[in-house]
PDB file of C-alpha atoms in Angstrom:
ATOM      1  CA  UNK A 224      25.549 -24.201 -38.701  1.00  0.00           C
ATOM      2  CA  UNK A 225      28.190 -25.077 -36.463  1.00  0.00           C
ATOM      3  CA  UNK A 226      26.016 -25.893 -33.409  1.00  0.00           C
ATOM      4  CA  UNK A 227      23.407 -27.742 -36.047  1.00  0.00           C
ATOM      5  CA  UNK A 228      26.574 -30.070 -36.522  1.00  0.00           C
ATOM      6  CA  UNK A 229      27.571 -30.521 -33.159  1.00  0.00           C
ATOM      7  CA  UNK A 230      24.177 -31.374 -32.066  1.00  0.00           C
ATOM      8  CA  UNK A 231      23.987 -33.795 -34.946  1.00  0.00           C
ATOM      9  CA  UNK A 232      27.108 -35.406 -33.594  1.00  0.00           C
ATOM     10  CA  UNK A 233      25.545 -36.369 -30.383  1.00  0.00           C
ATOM     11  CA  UNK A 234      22.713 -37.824 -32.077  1.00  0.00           C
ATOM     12  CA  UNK A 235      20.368 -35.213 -31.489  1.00  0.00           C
ATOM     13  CA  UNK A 236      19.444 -34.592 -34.933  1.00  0.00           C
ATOM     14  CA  UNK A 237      19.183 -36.288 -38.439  1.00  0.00           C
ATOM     15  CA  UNK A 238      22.413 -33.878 -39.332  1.00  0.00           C
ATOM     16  CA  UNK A 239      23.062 -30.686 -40.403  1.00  0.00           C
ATOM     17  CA  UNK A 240      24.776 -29.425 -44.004  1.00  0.00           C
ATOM     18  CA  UNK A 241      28.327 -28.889 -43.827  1.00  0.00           C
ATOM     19  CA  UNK A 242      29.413 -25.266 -43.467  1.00  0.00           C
ATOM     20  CA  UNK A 243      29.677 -24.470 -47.099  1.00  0.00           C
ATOM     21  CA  UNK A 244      32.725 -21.519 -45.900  1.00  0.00           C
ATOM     22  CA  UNK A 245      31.241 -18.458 -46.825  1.00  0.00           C
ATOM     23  CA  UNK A 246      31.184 -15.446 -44.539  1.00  0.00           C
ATOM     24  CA  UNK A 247      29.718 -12.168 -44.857  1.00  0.00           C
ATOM     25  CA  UNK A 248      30.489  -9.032 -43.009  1.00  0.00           C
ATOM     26  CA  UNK A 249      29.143  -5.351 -43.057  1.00  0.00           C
ATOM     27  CA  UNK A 250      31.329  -2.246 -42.078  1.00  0.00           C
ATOM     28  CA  UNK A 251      29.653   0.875 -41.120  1.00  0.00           C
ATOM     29  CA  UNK A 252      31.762   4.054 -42.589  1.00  0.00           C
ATOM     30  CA  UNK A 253      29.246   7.066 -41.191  1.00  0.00           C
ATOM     31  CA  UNK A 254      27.307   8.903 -43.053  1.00  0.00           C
ATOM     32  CA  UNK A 255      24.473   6.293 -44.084  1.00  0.00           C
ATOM     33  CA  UNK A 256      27.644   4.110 -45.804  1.00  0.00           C
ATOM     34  CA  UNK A 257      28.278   0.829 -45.558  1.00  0.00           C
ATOM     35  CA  UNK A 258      30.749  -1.878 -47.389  1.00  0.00           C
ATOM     36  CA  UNK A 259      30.277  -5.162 -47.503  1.00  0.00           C
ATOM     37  CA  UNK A 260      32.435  -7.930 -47.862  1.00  0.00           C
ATOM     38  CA  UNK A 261      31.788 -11.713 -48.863  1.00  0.00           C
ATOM     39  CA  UNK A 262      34.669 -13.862 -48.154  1.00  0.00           C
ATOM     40  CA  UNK A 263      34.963 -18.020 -48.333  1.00  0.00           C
ATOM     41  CA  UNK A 264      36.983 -20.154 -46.546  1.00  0.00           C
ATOM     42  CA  UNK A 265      37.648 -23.671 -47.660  1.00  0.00           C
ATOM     43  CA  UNK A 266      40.101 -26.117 -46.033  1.00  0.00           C
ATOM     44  CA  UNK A 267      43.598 -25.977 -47.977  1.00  0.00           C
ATOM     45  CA  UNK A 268      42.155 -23.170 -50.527  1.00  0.00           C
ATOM     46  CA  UNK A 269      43.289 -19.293 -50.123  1.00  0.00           C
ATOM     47  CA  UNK A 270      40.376 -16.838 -48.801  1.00  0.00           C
ATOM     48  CA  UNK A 271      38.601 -16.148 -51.864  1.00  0.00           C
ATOM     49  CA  UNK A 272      36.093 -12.939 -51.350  1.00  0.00           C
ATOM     50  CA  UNK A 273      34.816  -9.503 -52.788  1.00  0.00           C
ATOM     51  CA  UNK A 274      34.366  -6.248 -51.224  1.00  0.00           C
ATOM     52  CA  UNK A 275      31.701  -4.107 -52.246  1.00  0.00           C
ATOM     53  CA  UNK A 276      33.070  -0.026 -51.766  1.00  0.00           C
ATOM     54  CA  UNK A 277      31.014   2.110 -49.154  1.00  0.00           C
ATOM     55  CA  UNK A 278      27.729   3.152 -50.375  1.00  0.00           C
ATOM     56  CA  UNK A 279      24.312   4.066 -49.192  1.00  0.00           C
ATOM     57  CA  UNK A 280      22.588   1.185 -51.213  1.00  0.00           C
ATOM     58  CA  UNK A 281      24.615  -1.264 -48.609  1.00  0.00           C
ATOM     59  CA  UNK A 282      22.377   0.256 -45.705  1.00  0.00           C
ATOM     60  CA  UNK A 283      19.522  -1.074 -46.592  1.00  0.00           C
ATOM     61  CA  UNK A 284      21.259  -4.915 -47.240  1.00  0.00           C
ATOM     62  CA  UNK A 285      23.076  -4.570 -44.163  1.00  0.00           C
ATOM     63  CA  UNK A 286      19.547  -3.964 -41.877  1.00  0.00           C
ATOM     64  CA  UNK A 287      17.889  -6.638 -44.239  1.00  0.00           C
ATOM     65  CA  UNK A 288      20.359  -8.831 -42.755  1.00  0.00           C
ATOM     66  CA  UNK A 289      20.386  -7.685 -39.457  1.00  0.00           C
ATOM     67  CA  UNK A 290      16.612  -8.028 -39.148  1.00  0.00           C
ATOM     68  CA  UNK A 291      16.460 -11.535 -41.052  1.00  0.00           C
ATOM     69  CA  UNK A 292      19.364 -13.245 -38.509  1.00  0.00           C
ATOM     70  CA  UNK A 293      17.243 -12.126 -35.447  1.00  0.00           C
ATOM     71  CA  UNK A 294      14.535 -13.311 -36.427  1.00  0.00           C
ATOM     72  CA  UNK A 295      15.776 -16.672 -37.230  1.00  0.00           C
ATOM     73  CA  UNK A 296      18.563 -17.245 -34.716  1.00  0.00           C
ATOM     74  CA  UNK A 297      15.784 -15.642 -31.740  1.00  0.00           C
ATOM     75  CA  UNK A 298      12.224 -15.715 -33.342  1.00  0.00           C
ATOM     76  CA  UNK A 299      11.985 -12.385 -32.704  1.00  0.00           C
ATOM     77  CA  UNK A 300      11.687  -8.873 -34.480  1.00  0.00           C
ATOM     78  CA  UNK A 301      14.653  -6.608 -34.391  1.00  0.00           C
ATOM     79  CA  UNK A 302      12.560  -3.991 -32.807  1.00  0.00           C
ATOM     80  CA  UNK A 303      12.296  -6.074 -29.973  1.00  0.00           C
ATOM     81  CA  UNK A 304      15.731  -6.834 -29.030  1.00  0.00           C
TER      82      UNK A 304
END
């Protein structure tokens, strides 16, 4: 999102959306658990987020995600990286 804007700004583009502040990150605990946490960050607004507790229903979100950002960020497969 941030490169679709600055590439906008050089009038590369027809723009990009702004960067609506949200953030997502996975943390691996072992043993097939995973948390999540969703976070947003707005200009002159606290964090507001949520973390979701280790569990092994996050493992299979956190490769969705994994697999779905390679493939759109690289045009690739995951297996392939």
């Amino acid at each position: 999102m941030v490169a679709g804007q600055l590439i906008a700004r050089h009038g590369q583009s027809g723009g990009a959306p702004p960067y609506d502040g949200k953030g997502i990150c996975y943390i691996e605990f072992g043993q097939d658990r995973v948390a999540r946490v969703e976070v947003t960050f707005r200009s002159g607004e606290p964090p507001n987020g949520q973390f979701d507790e280790p569990s092994a229903l996050l493992l299979a979100d956190k490769a969705e995600f994994g697999t779905s950002r390679v493939q759109r960020w690289f045009g690739r497969d995951w297996a392939s990286c």
